[in-house]
Tab-separated table of C-alpha atoms and ligand atoms in Angstrom:
chain	number	residue	atom	x	y	z
A	1	MET	CA	218.051	237.373	88.203
A	2	PHE	CA	216.991	233.826	87.241
A	3	HIS	CA	214.844	231.860	89.641
A	4	VAL	CA	212.769	228.751	90.150
A	5	THR	CA	210.551	227.549	92.998
A	6	VAL	CA	210.000	223.892	93.842
A	7	SER	CA	208.297	221.873	96.533
A	8	ALA	CA	209.670	218.618	97.900
A	9	PRO	CA	208.207	215.941	100.163
A	10	THR	CA	209.307	214.418	103.441
A	11	ASN	CA	209.875	210.701	103.707
A	12	ILE	CA	209.571	208.374	106.701
A	13	ALA	CA	211.702	205.245	106.675
A	14	VAL	CA	210.409	201.768	107.417
A	15	ILE	CA	213.959	200.355	107.322
A	16	LYS	CA	216.005	203.020	109.094
A	17	TYR	CA	219.285	204.637	108.133
A	18	TRP	CA	221.371	204.933	111.304
A	19	GLY	CA	225.175	205.116	111.180
A	20	LYS	CA	227.630	206.379	108.569
A	21	ALA	CA	230.205	204.275	106.742
A	22	ASP	CA	232.067	207.380	105.577
A	23	VAL	CA	231.419	210.725	107.246
A	24	PRO	CA	232.797	213.104	104.548
A	25	LEU	CA	230.942	211.224	101.763
A	26	ASN	CA	227.890	210.776	104.014
A	27	THR	CA	227.407	207.141	103.029
A	28	PRO	CA	225.401	204.877	105.346
A	29	LEU	CA	226.324	201.677	107.188
A	30	ASN	CA	223.199	199.973	105.841
A	31	ASP	CA	220.564	200.177	103.099
A	32	SER	CA	217.280	201.872	104.051
A	33	LEU	CA	213.781	202.169	102.616
A	34	SER	CA	211.140	204.858	103.056
A	35	LEU	CA	207.726	206.033	101.958
A	36	THR	CA	207.533	209.488	100.417
A	37	LEU	CA	204.629	211.406	101.963
A	38	ASP	CA	202.046	213.486	100.136
A	39	GLN	CA	202.912	217.189	99.902
A	40	THR	CA	199.510	218.697	100.609
A	41	ASP	CA	200.273	219.336	104.272
A	42	LEU	CA	203.944	218.444	104.663
A	43	LYS	CA	206.542	219.872	102.308
A	44	ALA	CA	209.511	222.188	101.874
A	45	VAL	CA	208.943	225.060	99.434
A	46	THR	CA	212.216	226.465	98.128
A	47	THR	CA	213.078	229.296	95.756
A	48	VAL	CA	216.543	229.246	94.209
A	49	ALA	CA	217.662	232.472	92.510
A	50	ALA	CA	220.951	233.245	90.724
A	51	SER	CA	222.296	236.612	89.632
A	52	ASP	CA	225.525	238.406	88.730
A	53	LYS	CA	224.338	241.130	91.112
A	54	PHE	CA	224.469	238.844	94.180
A	55	ALA	CA	227.693	239.417	96.145
A	56	THR	CA	227.538	236.193	98.188
A	57	ASN	CA	225.490	233.016	98.514
A	58	ARG	CA	222.663	233.655	101.006
A	59	LEU	CA	220.176	231.293	102.629
A	60	TRP	CA	216.903	231.894	104.490
A	61	ILE	CA	215.082	229.076	106.318
A	62	ASN	CA	211.522	229.715	107.495
A	63	GLY	CA	212.092	233.444	106.932
A	64	ASN	CA	215.297	233.717	108.988
A	65	GLU	CA	218.681	234.217	107.368
A	66	VAL	CA	221.203	231.507	108.274
A	67	GLN	CA	224.836	231.049	107.283
A	68	PRO	CA	225.194	228.455	104.486
A	69	ASN	CA	227.117	225.479	105.965
A	70	SER	CA	229.632	223.174	104.294
A	71	ARG	CA	226.894	220.665	103.308
A	72	PHE	CA	225.018	223.430	101.486
A	73	ASP	CA	228.258	224.489	99.737
A	74	THR	CA	228.992	220.889	98.671
A	75	VAL	CA	225.526	220.459	97.173
A	76	LEU	CA	225.747	223.811	95.385
A	77	ASP	CA	229.241	223.129	93.955
A	78	GLN	CA	228.340	219.639	92.754
A	79	MET	CA	225.092	220.820	91.129
A	80	LYS	CA	227.003	223.673	89.436
A	81	SER	CA	229.391	221.123	87.932
A	82	LEU	CA	226.394	219.554	86.115
A	83	ALA	CA	225.029	222.890	84.789
A	84	GLN	CA	224.241	223.196	81.074
A	85	ASP	CA	223.601	226.040	78.652
A	86	VAL	CA	219.911	226.993	78.685
A	87	GLN	CA	217.484	229.647	77.459
A	88	ALA	CA	216.346	230.913	80.856
A	89	MET	CA	213.713	233.447	81.914
A	90	LYS	CA	215.501	236.522	83.244
A	91	VAL	CA	213.805	238.902	85.671
A	92	SER	CA	215.398	242.368	85.599
A	93	PHE	CA	215.633	244.085	88.953
A	94	GLY	CA	213.334	247.066	89.115
A	95	ASN	CA	212.245	249.181	91.983
A	96	LYS	CA	209.042	248.733	93.944
A	97	ASP	CA	207.133	251.239	91.755
A	98	GLN	CA	208.397	250.035	88.384
A	99	GLY	CA	208.075	246.330	89.186
A	100	SER	CA	210.244	243.836	87.362
A	101	LYS	CA	210.513	242.916	83.678
A	102	SER	CA	211.139	239.441	82.286
A	103	GLN	CA	212.680	238.144	79.049
A	104	THR	CA	214.495	234.959	78.002
A	105	GLN	CA	218.270	234.891	77.676
A	106	LEU	CA	220.871	232.226	76.843
A	107	VAL	CA	222.820	231.383	80.002
A	108	SER	CA	225.933	229.223	79.577
A	109	ALA	CA	227.216	226.582	81.990
A	110	SER	CA	230.101	228.890	82.918
A	111	ASP	CA	227.652	231.754	83.633
A	112	TRP	CA	225.854	229.549	86.166
A	113	LYS	CA	229.170	228.659	87.823
A	114	ARG	CA	230.017	232.340	88.246
A	115	MET	CA	226.684	233.507	89.646
A	116	LYS	CA	226.029	233.487	93.410
A	117	VAL	CA	222.673	232.202	94.646
A	118	HIS	CA	219.969	233.308	97.061
A	119	VAL	CA	217.923	230.429	98.479
A	120	SER	CA	214.770	230.852	100.559
A	121	SER	CA	213.119	227.710	101.924
A	122	TYR	CA	210.291	227.071	104.358
A	123	ASN	CA	208.642	223.978	105.769
A	124	THR	CA	204.910	223.647	106.266
A	125	PHE	CA	205.512	221.521	109.398
A	126	PRO	CA	207.778	221.645	112.505
A	127	THR	CA	211.467	221.921	111.565
A	128	ALA	CA	214.121	219.610	113.094
A	129	ALA	CA	211.499	217.774	115.187
A	130	GLY	CA	212.134	214.354	113.666
A	131	LEU	CA	209.739	214.818	110.738
A	132	ALA	CA	212.407	214.705	108.021
A	133	SER	CA	212.580	218.470	107.456
A	134	SER	CA	216.218	218.272	106.311
A	135	ALA	CA	215.249	215.539	103.838
A	136	ALA	CA	212.555	217.723	102.279
A	137	GLY	CA	214.815	220.805	102.384
A	138	TYR	CA	217.822	219.259	100.620
A	139	ALA	CA	215.592	217.425	98.113
A	140	ALA	CA	214.031	220.811	97.276
A	141	LEU	CA	217.462	222.473	97.006
A	142	VAL	CA	218.803	219.814	94.608
A	143	THR	CA	215.603	219.841	92.517
A	144	GLY	CA	215.580	223.649	92.399
A	145	LEU	CA	219.221	223.840	91.291
A	146	ALA	CA	218.714	221.014	88.765
A	147	ASN	CA	215.849	222.965	87.177
A	148	LEU	CA	217.576	226.342	87.288
A	149	TYR	CA	220.858	225.021	85.831
A	150	ASN	CA	219.191	222.589	83.384
A	151	ALA	CA	221.569	220.108	85.050
A	152	LYS	CA	222.058	216.621	83.602
A	153	GLU	CA	223.000	213.539	85.636
A	154	GLU	CA	226.253	211.785	84.612
A	155	PHE	CA	224.936	208.457	85.976
A	156	ASP	CA	221.543	207.199	87.188
A	157	GLY	CA	220.879	208.540	90.663
A	158	HIS	CA	223.543	211.285	90.409
A	159	PHE	CA	221.193	213.919	91.901
A	160	THR	CA	220.371	211.548	94.757
A	161	ALA	CA	224.094	211.066	95.469
A	162	ILE	CA	224.405	214.859	95.711
A	163	ALA	CA	221.295	215.221	97.914
A	164	ARG	CA	222.734	212.495	100.182
A	165	GLN	CA	225.651	214.786	100.980
A	166	GLY	CA	223.234	217.469	102.184
A	167	SER	CA	221.392	215.023	104.440
A	168	GLY	CA	221.420	211.261	103.989
A	169	SER	CA	217.667	210.760	104.086
A	170	ALA	CA	217.200	213.567	101.502
A	171	CYS	CA	218.250	211.244	98.675
A	172	ARG	CA	215.047	209.225	99.195
A	173	SER	CA	212.841	212.354	98.869
A	174	LEU	CA	213.833	212.806	95.214
A	175	TYR	CA	211.342	210.105	94.226
A	176	GLY	CA	207.714	209.462	95.067
A	177	GLY	CA	206.260	206.235	96.439
A	178	PHE	CA	208.500	203.576	98.009
A	179	VAL	CA	212.212	204.356	97.757
A	180	ALA	CA	215.360	202.408	98.670
A	181	TRP	CA	218.750	203.975	99.420
A	182	ARG	CA	221.507	201.511	98.528
A	183	LYS	CA	224.435	201.909	100.866
A	184	GLY	CA	226.923	201.578	98.023
A	185	THR	CA	230.396	200.184	97.979
A	186	SER	CA	232.025	203.259	99.586
A	187	GLY	CA	235.744	203.681	99.730
A	188	ASP	CA	236.091	204.657	96.045
A	189	ALA	CA	238.699	207.336	95.730
A	190	LYS	CA	236.234	209.735	94.120
A	191	GLN	CA	234.839	212.709	95.949
A	192	LEU	CA	231.404	211.190	95.415
A	193	ASP	CA	230.469	207.558	96.022
A	194	THR	CA	228.524	206.951	92.801
A	195	THR	CA	227.063	203.704	94.138
A	196	SER	CA	225.386	205.119	97.247
A	197	ILE	CA	222.176	206.271	95.584
A	198	ALA	CA	218.403	206.161	96.010
A	199	GLU	CA	216.247	204.053	93.695
A	200	PRO	CA	212.463	203.854	93.327
A	201	VAL	CA	211.017	200.490	94.447
A	202	ALA	CA	207.343	201.146	93.631
A	203	SER	CA	205.236	204.195	92.807
A	204	GLU	CA	202.609	205.730	95.095
A	205	ALA	CA	199.947	204.368	92.698
A	206	HIS	CA	201.203	200.790	93.219
A	207	TRP	CA	200.072	200.768	96.868
A	208	PRO	CA	198.315	203.930	98.112
A	209	LEU	CA	198.987	203.399	101.813
A	210	CYS	CA	197.733	205.983	104.314
A	211	ALA	CA	199.696	207.547	107.171
A	212	ILE	CA	198.765	209.350	110.368
A	213	ILE	CA	201.433	211.504	111.984
A	214	LEU	CA	201.102	212.063	115.717
A	215	VAL	CA	203.119	215.139	116.664
A	216	VAL	CA	204.076	214.476	120.265
A	217	SER	CA	206.507	217.386	120.328
A	218	SER	CA	207.141	220.073	117.704
A	219	GLN	CA	210.311	221.180	119.546
A	220	PRO	CA	213.670	220.545	117.830
A	221	LYS	CA	215.130	217.206	118.922
A	222	HIS	CA	217.739	217.228	121.703
A	223	THR	CA	220.276	215.060	119.812
A	224	SER	CA	220.633	215.676	116.054
A	225	SER	CA	220.594	212.581	113.813
A	226	THR	CA	224.093	213.386	112.559
A	227	HIS	CA	225.562	213.564	116.053
A	228	GLY	CA	223.469	210.700	117.445
A	229	MET	CA	224.449	208.229	114.760
A	230	GLN	CA	228.124	209.054	115.110
A	231	THR	CA	227.951	208.335	118.843
A	232	SER	CA	226.109	205.067	118.088
A	233	VAL	CA	228.816	203.988	115.618
A	234	ALA	CA	231.510	204.799	118.183
A	235	THR	CA	229.894	203.089	121.194
A	236	SER	CA	227.084	200.634	120.292
A	237	THR	CA	228.058	196.988	119.914
A	238	LEU	CA	224.654	196.168	118.391
A	239	ILE	CA	224.924	198.530	115.423
A	240	SER	CA	227.401	196.455	113.392
A	241	HIS	CA	225.260	193.325	113.922
A	242	ARG	CA	222.253	195.253	112.625
A	243	ALA	CA	224.156	196.503	109.549
A	244	SER	CA	225.743	193.195	108.571
A	245	GLU	CA	223.211	190.580	109.726
A	246	VAL	CA	219.747	192.122	110.084
A	247	VAL	CA	219.177	194.813	107.466
A	248	PRO	CA	220.310	192.915	104.311
A	249	GLN	CA	217.657	190.224	104.927
A	250	ARG	CA	215.062	192.760	106.090
A	251	MET	CA	215.486	194.851	102.922
A	252	LYS	CA	214.745	191.812	100.753
A	253	GLU	CA	211.656	190.943	102.814
A	254	MET	CA	210.450	194.541	102.840
A	255	GLU	CA	210.802	194.982	99.070
A	256	LYS	CA	208.928	191.701	98.539
A	257	ALA	CA	206.163	192.785	100.934
A	258	ILE	CA	205.785	196.092	99.058
A	259	LEU	CA	205.774	194.521	95.599
A	260	GLU	CA	203.199	191.920	96.742
A	261	ARG	CA	201.180	194.465	98.778
A	262	ASP	CA	201.524	192.157	101.779
A	263	PHE	CA	200.530	194.503	104.619
A	264	ASP	CA	201.074	192.033	107.440
A	265	SER	CA	204.756	191.538	106.517
A	266	PHE	CA	205.225	195.228	105.708
A	267	ALA	CA	203.806	196.327	109.067
A	268	THR	CA	205.622	193.718	111.141
A	269	LEU	CA	208.987	194.578	109.557
A	270	THR	CA	208.293	198.306	109.978
A	271	MET	CA	207.613	197.982	113.717
A	272	GLN	CA	210.530	195.597	114.275
A	273	ASP	CA	212.903	197.953	112.492
A	274	SER	CA	211.728	201.007	114.450
A	275	ASN	CA	212.157	199.012	117.679
A	276	GLN	CA	215.663	197.962	116.687
A	277	PHE	CA	216.718	201.492	115.776
A	278	HIS	CA	215.582	202.740	119.206
A	279	ALA	CA	217.260	199.756	120.886
A	280	ILE	CA	220.520	200.870	119.270
A	281	CYS	CA	219.918	204.400	120.533
A	282	LEU	CA	219.625	202.944	124.041
A	283	ASP	CA	222.742	200.833	123.450
A	284	THR	CA	224.632	204.033	122.583
A	285	TYR	CA	226.749	205.501	125.377
A	286	PRO	CA	225.654	207.882	126.779
A	287	PRO	CA	222.212	206.560	125.759
A	288	ILE	CA	219.951	208.449	123.378
A	289	CYS	CA	216.255	208.356	124.307
A	290	TYR	CA	214.152	209.755	121.490
A	291	LEU	CA	210.929	208.062	122.647
A	292	ASN	CA	208.988	209.439	125.614
A	293	ASP	CA	206.033	208.126	127.634
A	294	THR	CA	203.531	209.265	125.001
A	295	SER	CA	205.538	207.462	122.264
A	296	ARG	CA	205.466	204.304	124.362
A	297	SER	CA	201.708	204.665	124.911
A	298	ILE	CA	201.291	204.831	121.105
A	299	ILE	CA	203.287	201.585	120.722
A	300	GLN	CA	201.004	200.000	123.320
A	301	LEU	CA	197.856	201.347	121.658
A	302	VAL	CA	198.791	199.988	118.200
A	303	THR	CA	199.847	196.634	119.662
A	304	GLU	CA	196.522	196.303	121.546
A	305	TYR	CA	194.516	197.399	118.503
A	306	ASN	CA	196.193	194.814	116.234
A	307	ARG	CA	195.663	192.123	118.879
A	308	ASN	CA	191.989	193.020	119.289
A	309	VAL	CA	191.170	193.059	115.577
A	310	GLY	CA	193.059	189.788	115.185
A	311	GLU	CA	195.407	190.957	112.407
A	312	THR	CA	198.170	193.505	111.818
A	313	ARG	CA	196.153	196.482	110.518
A	314	CYS	CA	198.409	199.293	111.641
A	315	ALA	CA	202.178	199.825	111.967
A	316	TYR	CA	204.010	202.438	114.031
A	317	THR	CA	207.437	203.870	113.330
A	318	PHE	CA	209.484	206.569	115.108
A	319	ASP	CA	212.445	208.556	113.751
A	320	ALA	CA	214.899	210.599	115.814
A	321	GLY	CA	212.197	212.118	118.012
A	322	PRO	CA	209.058	211.177	119.988
A	323	ASN	CA	206.632	211.723	117.057
A	324	ALA	CA	204.896	208.639	115.674
A	325	VAL	CA	203.985	207.780	112.096
A	326	LEU	CA	201.288	205.141	111.665
A	327	TYR	CA	200.981	203.321	108.330
A	328	PHE	CA	197.822	201.449	107.342
A	329	GLN	CA	195.709	200.570	104.306
A	330	GLN	CA	193.023	202.859	102.861
A	331	GLN	CA	190.160	200.605	103.945
A	332	HIS	CA	191.129	201.158	107.589
A	333	LEU	CA	191.365	204.961	107.440
A	334	LEU	CA	188.220	205.609	109.483
A	335	GLU	CA	188.952	202.904	111.993
A	336	VAL	CA	192.544	204.015	112.661
A	337	SER	CA	191.421	207.675	112.745
A	338	ALA	CA	188.757	206.712	115.306
A	339	LEU	CA	191.361	204.836	117.343
A	340	VAL	CA	193.644	207.867	117.401
A	341	ALA	CA	190.763	210.295	118.036
A	342	ARG	CA	189.610	208.287	121.051
A	343	ALA	CA	193.117	208.104	122.497
A	344	PHE	CA	194.293	211.651	121.802
A	345	GLY	CA	191.338	213.900	120.872
A	346	LEU	CA	189.454	214.694	117.704
A	347	SER	CA	190.208	218.419	117.697
A	348	LEU	CA	193.906	217.804	116.994
A	349	PHE	CA	193.337	216.536	113.444
A	350	LEU	CA	194.829	218.727	110.737
A	351	PRO	CA	193.389	217.404	107.505
A	352	SER	CA	194.723	218.676	104.213
A	353	ARG	CA	193.329	221.963	102.942
A	354	GLU	CA	191.422	220.061	100.240
A	355	ALA	CA	189.991	217.717	102.852
A	356	ARG	CA	189.008	220.504	105.247
A	357	SER	CA	185.558	220.858	103.700
A	358	SER	CA	184.930	217.173	104.327
A	359	LEU	CA	186.277	217.375	107.899
A	360	SER	CA	182.815	217.499	109.439
A	361	ILE	CA	181.886	214.333	107.527
A	362	LEU	CA	185.136	212.728	108.668
A	363	GLN	CA	184.495	213.791	112.252
A	364	SER	CA	181.010	212.338	112.362
A	365	ASP	CA	182.274	209.167	110.683
A	366	ILE	CA	185.074	208.895	113.224
A	367	GLU	CA	182.628	209.473	116.087
A	368	SER	CA	180.248	206.843	114.786
A	369	CYS	CA	182.978	204.326	113.974
A	370	ARG	CA	182.459	201.577	116.530
A	371	ASN	CA	183.864	198.139	116.966
A	372	ALA	CA	184.809	196.048	119.942
A	373	ALA	CA	188.505	196.983	119.699
A	374	LEU	CA	187.783	200.719	119.802
A	375	GLU	CA	185.359	200.532	122.732
A	376	LYS	CA	188.252	199.561	125.007
A	377	VAL	CA	190.407	202.586	124.136
A	378	THR	CA	190.828	205.093	126.953
A	379	PHE	CA	191.919	208.720	126.577
A	380	LEU	CA	195.719	208.987	126.750
A	381	GLY	CA	196.536	212.561	125.670
A	382	GLY	CA	200.049	213.929	125.142
A	383	VAL	CA	199.761	214.619	121.395
A	384	GLU	CA	199.975	218.203	120.018
A	385	ARG	CA	198.527	217.713	116.546
A	386	ILE	CA	197.639	215.009	114.068
A	387	TYR	CA	198.118	214.915	110.291
A	388	ILE	CA	196.279	212.479	108.047
A	389	THR	CA	198.283	211.872	104.899
A	390	LYS	CA	199.307	209.201	102.405
A	391	VAL	CA	202.128	208.023	100.174
A	392	GLY	CA	202.774	210.685	97.544
A	393	PRO	CA	204.831	211.840	94.554
A	394	GLY	CA	208.333	213.324	94.372
A	395	PRO	CA	209.425	216.993	94.070
A	396	GLN	CA	207.536	219.382	91.821
A	397	VAL	CA	208.117	222.788	90.225
A	398	VAL	CA	205.773	225.416	91.690
A	399	THR	CA	204.604	228.171	89.360
A	400	ASP	CA	202.290	230.162	91.637
A	401	ALA	CA	204.712	231.059	94.450
A	402	CYS	CA	208.153	232.614	94.869
A	403	ASN	CA	209.980	233.181	98.172
A	404	VAL	CA	212.267	235.959	96.896
A	405	ASP	CA	211.408	239.460	95.750
A	406	ALA	CA	211.885	239.954	92.015
A	407	ALA	CA	212.860	243.594	92.653
A	408	THR	CA	215.613	242.908	95.192
A	409	GLY	CA	216.413	239.184	95.178
A	410	LEU	CA	215.813	239.132	98.953
A	411	ASN	CA	213.641	236.759	100.956
A	412	VAL	CA	209.955	237.687	101.226
A	413	PHE	CA	208.692	234.663	103.172
A	414	ARG	CA	207.611	235.453	106.734
A	415	ALA	CA	206.670	232.709	109.172
A	416	ILE	CA	203.213	233.374	110.644
A	417	ASP	CA	204.427	233.260	114.247
A	418	SER	CA	207.724	235.170	113.746
B	1	DP6	C1	216.251	208.329	112.070
B	1	DP6	O1	219.287	211.989	107.138
B	1	DP6	O2	218.820	213.402	109.176
B	1	DP6	O3	215.385	209.625	110.289
B	1	DP6	O4	222.677	212.232	106.967
B	1	DP6	O5	223.362	213.125	109.174
B	1	DP6	O6	221.730	214.411	107.776
B	1	DP6	P1	222.251	213.049	108.166
B	1	DP6	O7	221.059	212.283	108.900
B	1	DP6	P2	219.512	212.230	108.572
B	1	DP6	O8	219.125	210.897	109.416
B	1	DP6	C2	217.853	210.356	109.387
B	1	DP6	C3	217.767	209.255	110.373
B	1	DP6	C4	216.395	208.677	110.603
B	1	DP6	C5	216.182	207.387	109.830
B	1	DP6	C6	215.904	207.503	108.352
B	1	DP6	O9	215.338	208.509	107.870
B	1	DP6	O10	216.224	206.529	107.650
């Protein structure tokens, strides 16, 4: 058995992808742009293993076996077509007492094509709750297969074009920092639209923005993105106006704001684009309502905060669910944390493991953080948990973890609550 384990980040868009130009190719109606989030707390960790001994392709998500779907098969087939010969580390199956032995062996491209795979992936955050779990999952799958197969891209962004076919937003998780997904020219006769790819706009070091995620509900969303956007394309009259008239200009302004580190423009565009995406959801028939009363109270809170401090210090954005992501600059971390703590409760904060030791310092700082704007905040409630995070790097190979058993090739990951 040959295996590799990788971790991949989520990303949260500030110019949203909503609507497909071509369903089989999974190309979008409009360009989009997102921030890749740090992987300390939020990531997918995926082991990809290949062996001649595997009878079928098998997939485990969060410890439960699921049937690989056609998107998974497409990604696997297209990554196999890019496989190369490589000296790979082979783990020989043993039994529990003997353990397993490893040695390197030359594996040819045709060997990789023949071998079935076992994939075990888990998320360190709620799955399918509008926190880009499919983006992290497919980015991890593509990165894992690329490493295992020593795969080489035939054109720039080739891996992103493959990830896009797993889940559109996944293509943006293959890079760190600020990432654009160009909608592409579509309609080419090829199986793969080679122009619908993700491209880095700026690295995480260029502008180390912070993010707070307010988990309003960790339950899976009632309308999947895939289904929701297809209904929007079929019934919303606003969506084509957005794609042809609004987003092209907004993308230019957003990229300029990022390159110039102009937070006011960045934040205003982010909130306007989130609002427009949810307006299109409401314009869909039957309507899709991802936001709930708590989401709306967060919009109100951020709007009041910005008004009270006299500048746009914080931006909200919502994906296909009620959970909010707030973006702000590092110098306002304590103030925005204090705002959120006053409105929703301090005990809900889940700082990164590294930051846990400094949590008590953070808590006392948050408690002592006072200004006129914060004094007016009343307790709102309705949030389940809060992550503090920041813009982060792209996928990484993990050397200290493996989700499959070297002796059997079967999943070993168990979710804590299952
Ligand atoms: C609201 O990428 O989940 O998060 O391509 O059908 O898998 P599929 O959709 P998906 O849609 C994400 C939509 C969004 C906005 C965004 O991330 O840009």
